[in-house]
mmCIF file of C-alpha atoms in Angstrom:
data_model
loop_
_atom_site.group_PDB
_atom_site.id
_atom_site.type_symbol
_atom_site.label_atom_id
_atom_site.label_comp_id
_atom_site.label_asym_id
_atom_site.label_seq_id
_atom_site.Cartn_x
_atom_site.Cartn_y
_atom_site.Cartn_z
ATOM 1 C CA UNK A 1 -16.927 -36.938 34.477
ATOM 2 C CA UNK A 2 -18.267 -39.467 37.132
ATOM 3 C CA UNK A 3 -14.534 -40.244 39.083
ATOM 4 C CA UNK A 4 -15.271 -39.864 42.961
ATOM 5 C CA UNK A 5 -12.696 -38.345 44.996
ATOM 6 C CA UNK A 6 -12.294 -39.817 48.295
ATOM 7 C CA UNK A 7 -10.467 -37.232 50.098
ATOM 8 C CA UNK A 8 -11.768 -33.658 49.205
ATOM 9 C CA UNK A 9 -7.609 -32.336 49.768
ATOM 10 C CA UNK A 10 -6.164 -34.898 47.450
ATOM 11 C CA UNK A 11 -5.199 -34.150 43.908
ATOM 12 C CA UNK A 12 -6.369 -36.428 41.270
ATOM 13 C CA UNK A 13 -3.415 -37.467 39.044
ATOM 14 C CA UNK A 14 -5.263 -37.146 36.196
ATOM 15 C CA UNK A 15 -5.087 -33.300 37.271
ATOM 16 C CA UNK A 16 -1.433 -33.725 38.012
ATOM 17 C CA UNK A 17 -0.509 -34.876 34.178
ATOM 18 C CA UNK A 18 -2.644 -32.486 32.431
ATOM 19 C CA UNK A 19 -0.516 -29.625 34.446
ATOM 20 C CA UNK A 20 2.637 -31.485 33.062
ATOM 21 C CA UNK A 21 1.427 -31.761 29.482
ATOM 22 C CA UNK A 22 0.628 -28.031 29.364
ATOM 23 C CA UNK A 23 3.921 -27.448 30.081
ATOM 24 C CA UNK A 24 5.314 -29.955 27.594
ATOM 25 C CA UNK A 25 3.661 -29.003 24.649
ATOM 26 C CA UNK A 26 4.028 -25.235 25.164
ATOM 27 C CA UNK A 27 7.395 -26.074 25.545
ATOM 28 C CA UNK A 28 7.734 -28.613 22.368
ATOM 29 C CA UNK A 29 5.352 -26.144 20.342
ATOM 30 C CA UNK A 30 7.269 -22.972 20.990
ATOM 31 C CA UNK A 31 11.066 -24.871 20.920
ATOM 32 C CA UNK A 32 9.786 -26.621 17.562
ATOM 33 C CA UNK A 33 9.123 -22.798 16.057
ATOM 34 C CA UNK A 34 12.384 -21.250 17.089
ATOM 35 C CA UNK A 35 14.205 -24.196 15.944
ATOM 36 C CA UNK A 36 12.533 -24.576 12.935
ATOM 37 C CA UNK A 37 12.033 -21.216 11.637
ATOM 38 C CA UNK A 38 13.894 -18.778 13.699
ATOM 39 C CA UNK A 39 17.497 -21.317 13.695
ATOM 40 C CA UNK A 40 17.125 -23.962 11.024
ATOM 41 C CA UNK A 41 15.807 -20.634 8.290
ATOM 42 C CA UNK A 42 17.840 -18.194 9.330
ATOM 43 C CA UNK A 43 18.632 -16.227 6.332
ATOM 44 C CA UNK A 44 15.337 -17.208 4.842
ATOM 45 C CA UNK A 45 13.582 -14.426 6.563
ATOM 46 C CA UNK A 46 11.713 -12.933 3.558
ATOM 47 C CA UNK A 47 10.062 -16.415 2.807
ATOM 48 C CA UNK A 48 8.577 -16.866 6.251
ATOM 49 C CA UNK A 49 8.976 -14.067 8.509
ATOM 50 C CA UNK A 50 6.085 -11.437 8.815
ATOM 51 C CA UNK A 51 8.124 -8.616 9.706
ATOM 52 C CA UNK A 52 11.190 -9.101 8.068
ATOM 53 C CA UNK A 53 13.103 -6.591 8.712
ATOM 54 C CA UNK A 54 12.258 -5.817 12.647
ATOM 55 C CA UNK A 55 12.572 -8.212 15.510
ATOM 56 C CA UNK A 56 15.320 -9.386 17.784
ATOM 57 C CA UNK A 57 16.546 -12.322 14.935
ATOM 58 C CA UNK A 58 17.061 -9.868 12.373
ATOM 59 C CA UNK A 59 20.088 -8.878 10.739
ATOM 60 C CA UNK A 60 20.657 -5.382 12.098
ATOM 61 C CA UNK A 61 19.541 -6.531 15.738
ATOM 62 C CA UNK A 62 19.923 -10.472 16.238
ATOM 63 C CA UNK A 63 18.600 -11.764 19.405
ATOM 64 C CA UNK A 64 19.381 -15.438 18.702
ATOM 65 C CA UNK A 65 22.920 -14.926 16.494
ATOM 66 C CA UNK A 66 24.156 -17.980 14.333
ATOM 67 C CA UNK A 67 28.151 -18.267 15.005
ATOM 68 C CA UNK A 68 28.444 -20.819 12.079
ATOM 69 C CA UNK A 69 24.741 -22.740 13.198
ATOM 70 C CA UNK A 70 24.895 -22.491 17.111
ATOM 71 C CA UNK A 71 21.198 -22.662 18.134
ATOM 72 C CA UNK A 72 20.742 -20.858 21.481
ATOM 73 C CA UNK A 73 17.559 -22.095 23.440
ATOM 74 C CA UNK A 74 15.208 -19.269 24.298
ATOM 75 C CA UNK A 75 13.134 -20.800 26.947
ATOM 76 C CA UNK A 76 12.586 -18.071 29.222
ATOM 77 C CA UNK A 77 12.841 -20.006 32.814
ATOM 78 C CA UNK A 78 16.726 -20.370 32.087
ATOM 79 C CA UNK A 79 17.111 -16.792 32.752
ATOM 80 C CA UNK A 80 16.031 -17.410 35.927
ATOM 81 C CA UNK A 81 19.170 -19.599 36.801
ATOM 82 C CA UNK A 82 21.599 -16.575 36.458
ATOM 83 C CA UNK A 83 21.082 -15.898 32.708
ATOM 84 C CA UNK A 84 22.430 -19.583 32.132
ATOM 85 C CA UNK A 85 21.306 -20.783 28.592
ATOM 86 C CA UNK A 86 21.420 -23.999 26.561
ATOM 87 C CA UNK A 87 23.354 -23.112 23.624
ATOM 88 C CA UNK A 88 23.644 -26.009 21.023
ATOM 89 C CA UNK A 89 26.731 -25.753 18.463
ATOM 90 C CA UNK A 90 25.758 -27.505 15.587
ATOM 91 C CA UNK A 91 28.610 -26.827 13.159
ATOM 92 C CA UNK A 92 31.955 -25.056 13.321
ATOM 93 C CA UNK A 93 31.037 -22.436 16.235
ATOM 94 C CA UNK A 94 33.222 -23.406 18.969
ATOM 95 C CA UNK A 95 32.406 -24.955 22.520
ATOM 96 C CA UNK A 96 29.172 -25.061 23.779
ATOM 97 C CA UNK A 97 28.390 -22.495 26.139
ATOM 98 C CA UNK A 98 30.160 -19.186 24.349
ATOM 99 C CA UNK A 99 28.557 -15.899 24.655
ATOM 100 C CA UNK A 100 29.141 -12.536 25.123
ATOM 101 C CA UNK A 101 30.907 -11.227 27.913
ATOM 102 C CA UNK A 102 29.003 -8.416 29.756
ATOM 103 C CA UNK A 103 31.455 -5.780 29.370
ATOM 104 C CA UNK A 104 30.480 -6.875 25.788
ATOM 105 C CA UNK A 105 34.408 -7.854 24.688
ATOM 106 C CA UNK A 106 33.806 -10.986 23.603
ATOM 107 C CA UNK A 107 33.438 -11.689 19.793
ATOM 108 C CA UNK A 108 30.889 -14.466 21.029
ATOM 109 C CA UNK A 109 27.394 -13.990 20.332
ATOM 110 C CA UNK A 110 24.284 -12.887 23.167
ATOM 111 C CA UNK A 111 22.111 -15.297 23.552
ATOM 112 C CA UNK A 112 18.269 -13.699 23.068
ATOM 113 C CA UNK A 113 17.729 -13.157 26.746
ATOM 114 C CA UNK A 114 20.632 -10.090 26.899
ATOM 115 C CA UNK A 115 18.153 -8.393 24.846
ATOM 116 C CA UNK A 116 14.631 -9.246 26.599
ATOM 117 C CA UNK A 117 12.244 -7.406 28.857
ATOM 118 C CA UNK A 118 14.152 -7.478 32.355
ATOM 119 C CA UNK A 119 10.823 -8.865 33.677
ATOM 120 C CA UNK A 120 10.293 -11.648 30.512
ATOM 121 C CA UNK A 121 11.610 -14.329 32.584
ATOM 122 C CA UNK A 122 10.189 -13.702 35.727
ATOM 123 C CA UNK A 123 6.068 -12.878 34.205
ATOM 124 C CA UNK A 124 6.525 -15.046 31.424
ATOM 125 C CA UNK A 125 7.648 -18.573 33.684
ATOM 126 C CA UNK A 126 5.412 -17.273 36.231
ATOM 127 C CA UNK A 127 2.195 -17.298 33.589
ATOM 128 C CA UNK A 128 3.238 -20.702 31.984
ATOM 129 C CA UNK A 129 3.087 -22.453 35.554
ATOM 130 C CA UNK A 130 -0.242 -20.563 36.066
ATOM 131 C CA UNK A 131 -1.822 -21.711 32.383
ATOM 132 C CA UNK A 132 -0.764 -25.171 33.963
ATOM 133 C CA UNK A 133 -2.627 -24.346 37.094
ATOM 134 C CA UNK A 134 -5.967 -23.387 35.487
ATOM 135 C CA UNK A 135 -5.703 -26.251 33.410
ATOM 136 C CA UNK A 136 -5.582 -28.628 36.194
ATOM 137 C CA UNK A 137 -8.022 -26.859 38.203
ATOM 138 C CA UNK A 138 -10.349 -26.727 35.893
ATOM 139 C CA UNK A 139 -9.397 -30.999 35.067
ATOM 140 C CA UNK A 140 -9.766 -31.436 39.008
ATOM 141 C CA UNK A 141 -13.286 -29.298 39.649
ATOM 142 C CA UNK A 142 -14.295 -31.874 36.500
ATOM 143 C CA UNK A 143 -13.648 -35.048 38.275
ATOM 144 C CA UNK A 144 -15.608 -33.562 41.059
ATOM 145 C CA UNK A 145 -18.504 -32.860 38.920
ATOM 146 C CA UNK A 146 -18.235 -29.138 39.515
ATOM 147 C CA UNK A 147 -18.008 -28.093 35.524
ATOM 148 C CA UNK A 148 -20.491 -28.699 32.803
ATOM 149 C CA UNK A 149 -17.825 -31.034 31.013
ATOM 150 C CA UNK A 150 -18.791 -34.057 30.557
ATOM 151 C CA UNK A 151 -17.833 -38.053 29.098
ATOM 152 C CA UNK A 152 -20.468 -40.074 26.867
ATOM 153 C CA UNK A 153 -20.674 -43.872 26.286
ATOM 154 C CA UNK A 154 -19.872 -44.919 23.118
ATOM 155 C CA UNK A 155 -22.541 -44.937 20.510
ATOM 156 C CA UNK A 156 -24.132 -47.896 20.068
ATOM 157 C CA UNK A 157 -24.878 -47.116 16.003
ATOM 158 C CA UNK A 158 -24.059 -44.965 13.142
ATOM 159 C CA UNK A 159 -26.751 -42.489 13.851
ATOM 160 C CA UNK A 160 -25.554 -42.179 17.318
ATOM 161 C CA UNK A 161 -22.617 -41.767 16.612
ATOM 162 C CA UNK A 162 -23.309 -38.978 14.146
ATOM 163 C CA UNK A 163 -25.783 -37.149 16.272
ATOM 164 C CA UNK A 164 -22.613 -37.198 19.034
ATOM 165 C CA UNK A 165 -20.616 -35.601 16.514
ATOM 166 C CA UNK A 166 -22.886 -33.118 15.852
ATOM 167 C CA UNK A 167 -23.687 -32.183 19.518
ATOM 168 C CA UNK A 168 -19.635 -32.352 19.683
ATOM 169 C CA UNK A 169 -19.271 -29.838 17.081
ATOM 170 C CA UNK A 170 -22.343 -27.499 18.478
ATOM 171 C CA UNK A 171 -20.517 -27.829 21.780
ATOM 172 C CA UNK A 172 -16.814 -26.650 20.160
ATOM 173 C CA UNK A 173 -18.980 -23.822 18.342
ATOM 174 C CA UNK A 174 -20.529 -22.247 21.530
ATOM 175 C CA UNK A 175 -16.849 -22.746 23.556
ATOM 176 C CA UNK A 176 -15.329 -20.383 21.019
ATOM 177 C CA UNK A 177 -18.262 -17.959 20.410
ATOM 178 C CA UNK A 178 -18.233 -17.505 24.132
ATOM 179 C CA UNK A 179 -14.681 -16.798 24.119
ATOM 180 C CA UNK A 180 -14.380 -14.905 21.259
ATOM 181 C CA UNK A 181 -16.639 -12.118 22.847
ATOM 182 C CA UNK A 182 -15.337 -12.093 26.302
ATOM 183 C CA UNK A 183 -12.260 -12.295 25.379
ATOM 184 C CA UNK A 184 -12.396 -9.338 22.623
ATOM 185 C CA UNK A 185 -13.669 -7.099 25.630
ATOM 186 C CA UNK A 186 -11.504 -7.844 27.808
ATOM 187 C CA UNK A 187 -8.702 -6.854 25.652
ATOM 188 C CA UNK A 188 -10.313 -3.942 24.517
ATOM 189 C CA UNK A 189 -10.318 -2.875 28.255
ATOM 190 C CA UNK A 190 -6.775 -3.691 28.392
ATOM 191 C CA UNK A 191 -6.094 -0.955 25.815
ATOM 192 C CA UNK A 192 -8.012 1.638 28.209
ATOM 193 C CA UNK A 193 -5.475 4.371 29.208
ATOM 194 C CA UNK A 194 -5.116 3.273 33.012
ATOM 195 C CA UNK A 195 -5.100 -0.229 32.242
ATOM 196 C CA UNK A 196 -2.696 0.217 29.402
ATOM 197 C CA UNK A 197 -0.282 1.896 31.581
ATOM 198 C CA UNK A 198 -0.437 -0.226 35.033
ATOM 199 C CA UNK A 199 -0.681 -3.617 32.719
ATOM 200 C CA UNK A 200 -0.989 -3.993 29.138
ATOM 201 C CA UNK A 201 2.256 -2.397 27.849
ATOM 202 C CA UNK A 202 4.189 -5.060 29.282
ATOM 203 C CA UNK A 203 2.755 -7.223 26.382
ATOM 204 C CA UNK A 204 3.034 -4.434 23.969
ATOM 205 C CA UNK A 205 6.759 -4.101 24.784
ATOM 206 C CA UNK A 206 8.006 -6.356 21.753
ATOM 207 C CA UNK A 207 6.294 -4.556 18.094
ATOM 208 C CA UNK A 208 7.532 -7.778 16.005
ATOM 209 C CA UNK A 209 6.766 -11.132 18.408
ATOM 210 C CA UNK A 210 8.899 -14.139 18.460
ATOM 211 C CA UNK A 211 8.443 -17.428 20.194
ATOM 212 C CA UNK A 212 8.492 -17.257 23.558
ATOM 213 C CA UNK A 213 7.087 -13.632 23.460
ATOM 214 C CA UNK A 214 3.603 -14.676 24.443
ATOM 215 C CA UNK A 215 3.002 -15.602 27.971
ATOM 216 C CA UNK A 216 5.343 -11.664 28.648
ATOM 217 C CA UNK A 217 1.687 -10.417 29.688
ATOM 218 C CA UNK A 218 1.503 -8.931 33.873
ATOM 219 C CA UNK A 219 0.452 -11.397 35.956
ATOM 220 C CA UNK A 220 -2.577 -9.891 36.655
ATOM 221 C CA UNK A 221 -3.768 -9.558 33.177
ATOM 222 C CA UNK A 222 -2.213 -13.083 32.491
ATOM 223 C CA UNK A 223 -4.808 -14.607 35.034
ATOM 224 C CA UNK A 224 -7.665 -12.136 33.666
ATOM 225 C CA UNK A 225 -7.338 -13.909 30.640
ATOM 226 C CA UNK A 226 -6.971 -17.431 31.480
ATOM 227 C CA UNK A 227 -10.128 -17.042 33.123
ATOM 228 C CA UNK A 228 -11.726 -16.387 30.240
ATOM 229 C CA UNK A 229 -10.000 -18.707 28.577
ATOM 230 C CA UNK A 230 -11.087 -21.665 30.748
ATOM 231 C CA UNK A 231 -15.012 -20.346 31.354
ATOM 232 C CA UNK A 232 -16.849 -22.486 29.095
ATOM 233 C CA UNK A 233 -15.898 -25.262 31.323
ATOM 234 C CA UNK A 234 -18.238 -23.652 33.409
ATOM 235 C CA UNK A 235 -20.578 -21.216 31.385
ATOM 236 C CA UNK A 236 -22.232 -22.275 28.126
ATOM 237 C CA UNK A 237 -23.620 -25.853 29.164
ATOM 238 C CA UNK A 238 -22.840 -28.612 29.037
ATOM 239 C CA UNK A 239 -19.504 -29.623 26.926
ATOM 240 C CA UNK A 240 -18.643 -33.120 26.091
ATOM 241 C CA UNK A 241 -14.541 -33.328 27.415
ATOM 242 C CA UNK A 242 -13.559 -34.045 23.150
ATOM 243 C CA UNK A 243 -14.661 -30.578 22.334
ATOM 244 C CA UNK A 244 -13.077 -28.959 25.213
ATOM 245 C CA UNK A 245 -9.803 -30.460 24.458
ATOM 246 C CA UNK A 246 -10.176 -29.748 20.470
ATOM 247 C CA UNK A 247 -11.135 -26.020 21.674
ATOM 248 C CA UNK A 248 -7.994 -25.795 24.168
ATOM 249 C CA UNK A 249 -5.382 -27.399 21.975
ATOM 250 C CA UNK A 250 -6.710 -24.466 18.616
ATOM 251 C CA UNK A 251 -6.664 -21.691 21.206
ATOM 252 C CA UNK A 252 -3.423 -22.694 22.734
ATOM 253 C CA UNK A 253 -1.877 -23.154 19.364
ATOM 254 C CA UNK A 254 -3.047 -19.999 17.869
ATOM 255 C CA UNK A 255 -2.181 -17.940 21.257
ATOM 256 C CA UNK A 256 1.960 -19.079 20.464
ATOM 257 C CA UNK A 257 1.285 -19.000 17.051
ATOM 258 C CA UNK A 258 -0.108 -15.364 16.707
ATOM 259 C CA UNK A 259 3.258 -14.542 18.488
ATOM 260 C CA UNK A 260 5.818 -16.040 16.691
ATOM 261 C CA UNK A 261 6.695 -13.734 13.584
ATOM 262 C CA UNK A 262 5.885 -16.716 11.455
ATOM 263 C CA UNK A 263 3.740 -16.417 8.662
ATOM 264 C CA UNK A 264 0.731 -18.582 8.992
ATOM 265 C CA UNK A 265 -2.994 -18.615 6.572
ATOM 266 C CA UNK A 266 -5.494 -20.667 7.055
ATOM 267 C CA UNK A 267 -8.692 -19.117 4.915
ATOM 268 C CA UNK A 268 -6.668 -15.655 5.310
ATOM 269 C CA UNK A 269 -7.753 -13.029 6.513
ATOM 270 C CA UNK A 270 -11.698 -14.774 6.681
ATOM 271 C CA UNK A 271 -10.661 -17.471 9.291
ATOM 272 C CA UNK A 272 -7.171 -16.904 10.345
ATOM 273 C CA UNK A 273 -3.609 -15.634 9.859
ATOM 274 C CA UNK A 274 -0.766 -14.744 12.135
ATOM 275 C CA UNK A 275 -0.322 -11.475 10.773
ATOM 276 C CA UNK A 276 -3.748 -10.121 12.234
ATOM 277 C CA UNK A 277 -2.560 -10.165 16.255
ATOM 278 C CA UNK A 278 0.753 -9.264 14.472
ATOM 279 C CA UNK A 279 -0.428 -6.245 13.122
ATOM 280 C CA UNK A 280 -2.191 -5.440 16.496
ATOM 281 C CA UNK A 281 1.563 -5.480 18.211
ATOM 282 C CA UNK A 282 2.717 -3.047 15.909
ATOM 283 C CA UNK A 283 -0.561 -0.357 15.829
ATOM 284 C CA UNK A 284 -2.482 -1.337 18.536
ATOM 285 C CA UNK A 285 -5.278 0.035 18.158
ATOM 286 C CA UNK A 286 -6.924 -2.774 15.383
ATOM 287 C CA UNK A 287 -7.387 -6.819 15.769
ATOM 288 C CA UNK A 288 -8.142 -7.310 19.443
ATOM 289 C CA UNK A 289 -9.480 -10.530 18.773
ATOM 290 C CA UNK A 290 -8.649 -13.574 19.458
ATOM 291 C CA UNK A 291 -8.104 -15.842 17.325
ATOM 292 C CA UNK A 292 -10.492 -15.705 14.757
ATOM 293 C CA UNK A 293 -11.333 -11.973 13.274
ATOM 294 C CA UNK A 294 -15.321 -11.682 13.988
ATOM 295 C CA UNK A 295 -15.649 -9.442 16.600
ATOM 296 C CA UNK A 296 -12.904 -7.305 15.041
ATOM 297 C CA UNK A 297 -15.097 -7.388 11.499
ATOM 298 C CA UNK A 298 -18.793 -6.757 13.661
ATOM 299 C CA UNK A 299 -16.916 -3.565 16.083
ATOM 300 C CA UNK A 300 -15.111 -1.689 12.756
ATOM 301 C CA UNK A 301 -11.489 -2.739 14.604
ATOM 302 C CA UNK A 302 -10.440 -5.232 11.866
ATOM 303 C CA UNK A 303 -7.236 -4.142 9.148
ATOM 304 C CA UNK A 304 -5.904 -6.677 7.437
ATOM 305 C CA UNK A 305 -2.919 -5.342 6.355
ATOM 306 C CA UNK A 306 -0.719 -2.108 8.041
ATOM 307 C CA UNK A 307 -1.315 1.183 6.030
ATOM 308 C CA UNK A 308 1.182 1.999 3.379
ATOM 309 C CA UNK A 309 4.407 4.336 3.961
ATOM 310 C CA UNK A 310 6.324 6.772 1.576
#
């Protein structure tokens, strides 16, 4: 990207606010889908919600309960300050701040961490800071000219600026073709019995996903996969930085996506649709990829819908 460093030790703060914004928009993108859906719907389940009748917002086993329209903020780093949440009442649910008393005496609802993974708040703020991390390593080895990424001057005419567009584009096409294979066996290894057991169930622990529920992965598989997940950066030539950021915002927004219960087509099931890594929580052993469904479709691994029950 051509920006000297002059001290080899010193952070670029172009590194330092692409760490923040990671943060920020996981935050904004997975706040925006539990307000929107999971507090704002509520009751609307059947028009939205994959899994209707399972998960921790459900009816017969509500992790986030509406007292009146109290929305209770599920943002998993909270639990780390002594199970403290941020519980918003929005209408007729008393003071701010009511919940459930642990001997469980209290008519006040839980908020959704009573009913988590004891480890989700520890693995899942723990991955989110380390998602920010490879983001602004991989910003920082840039500026030092040690990735294939790359700037270009502006065109100078119409066909150079379509033949940029098209090199864009081939660029974007190779950054997901490369991750969609590594990626699809590295999760297949994930499902291999030792594996499985030492790390992968962790992820596996919630069968109907809700925001929030994504970044629950071991720590050790969490950084498996970010590696992956940053590598064409590095490994399929040289990128201009537009289709690197147009390939990290899709996979980023697919990865909370595919985990939030919502209902989501685009193209479905040819291109994408939440309910394919949905389906994988709640068999899996089909849809290991991620996020579109090729390497499912060319390895016989691909079921677009859950086999029917008497």
């Amino acid at each position: 990207m051509g920006v000297n460093v002059a001290h080899w030790y010193l952070v670029h703060w172009w590194s330092v606010g692409v760490f923040c914004a990671q943060l920020a928009l996981y935050v904004a993108l997975s706040t925006g889908l539990e307000w929107g859906w999971y507090h704002a719907r509520h009751g609307a389940e059947p028009l939205w919600k994959i899994q209707v009748s399972k998960g921790r917002n459900t009816k017969a086993g509500s992790e986030q309960e509406h007292c009146g329209r109290k929305y209770v903020w599920g943002f998993p780093a909270l639990d780390l300050l002594g199970g403290v949440g941020v519980d918003v009442a929005v209408s007729g649910c008393g003071s701010i701040g009511d919940v459930a008393s642990p001997d469980g005496s209290s008519s006040a609802p839980a908020p959704p961490r009573q009913r988590r993974h004891p480890k989700h708040a520890q693995y899942a703020t723990l991955n989110l800071v380390v998602s920010a991390l490879f983001a602004a390593a991989v910003t920082e080895a840039s500026l030092r000219g040690r990735s294939q990424l790359y700037t270009e001057a502006a065109p100078s005419s119409g066909t150079d600026f379509i033949i940029m567009l098209i090199w864009t584009a081939w660029a974007l096409v190779r950054c997901v073709a490369w991750q969609s294979v590594c990626e699809y066996y590295w999760h297949r290894a994930m499902h291999t019995p030792r594996l499985y057991r030492t790390l992968h169930k962790f992820h596996h622990h919630y069968k109907s996903p809700q925001p929030w529920d994504d970044l629950f992965i071991h720590p050790l598989e969490a950084a498996g996969y970010y590696a992956v997940l940053y590598s064409p950066a590095f490994c399929v030539g040289a990128v201009p930085v537009p289709a690197f950021l147009v390939y990290m915002a899709a996979l980023g927004t697919c990865g909370v996506l595919d985990h939030c219960g919502v209902d989501v087509c685009i193209l479905s099931p040819v291109l994408y649709t939440t309910r394919v890594h949905d389906l994988h929580h709640r068999l899996t052993t089909v849809n290991y990829a991620f996020p579109f469904p090729a390497m499912d479709m060319l390895h016989g691994t691909f079921r677009a819908h859950a086999p029917h029950t008497s």
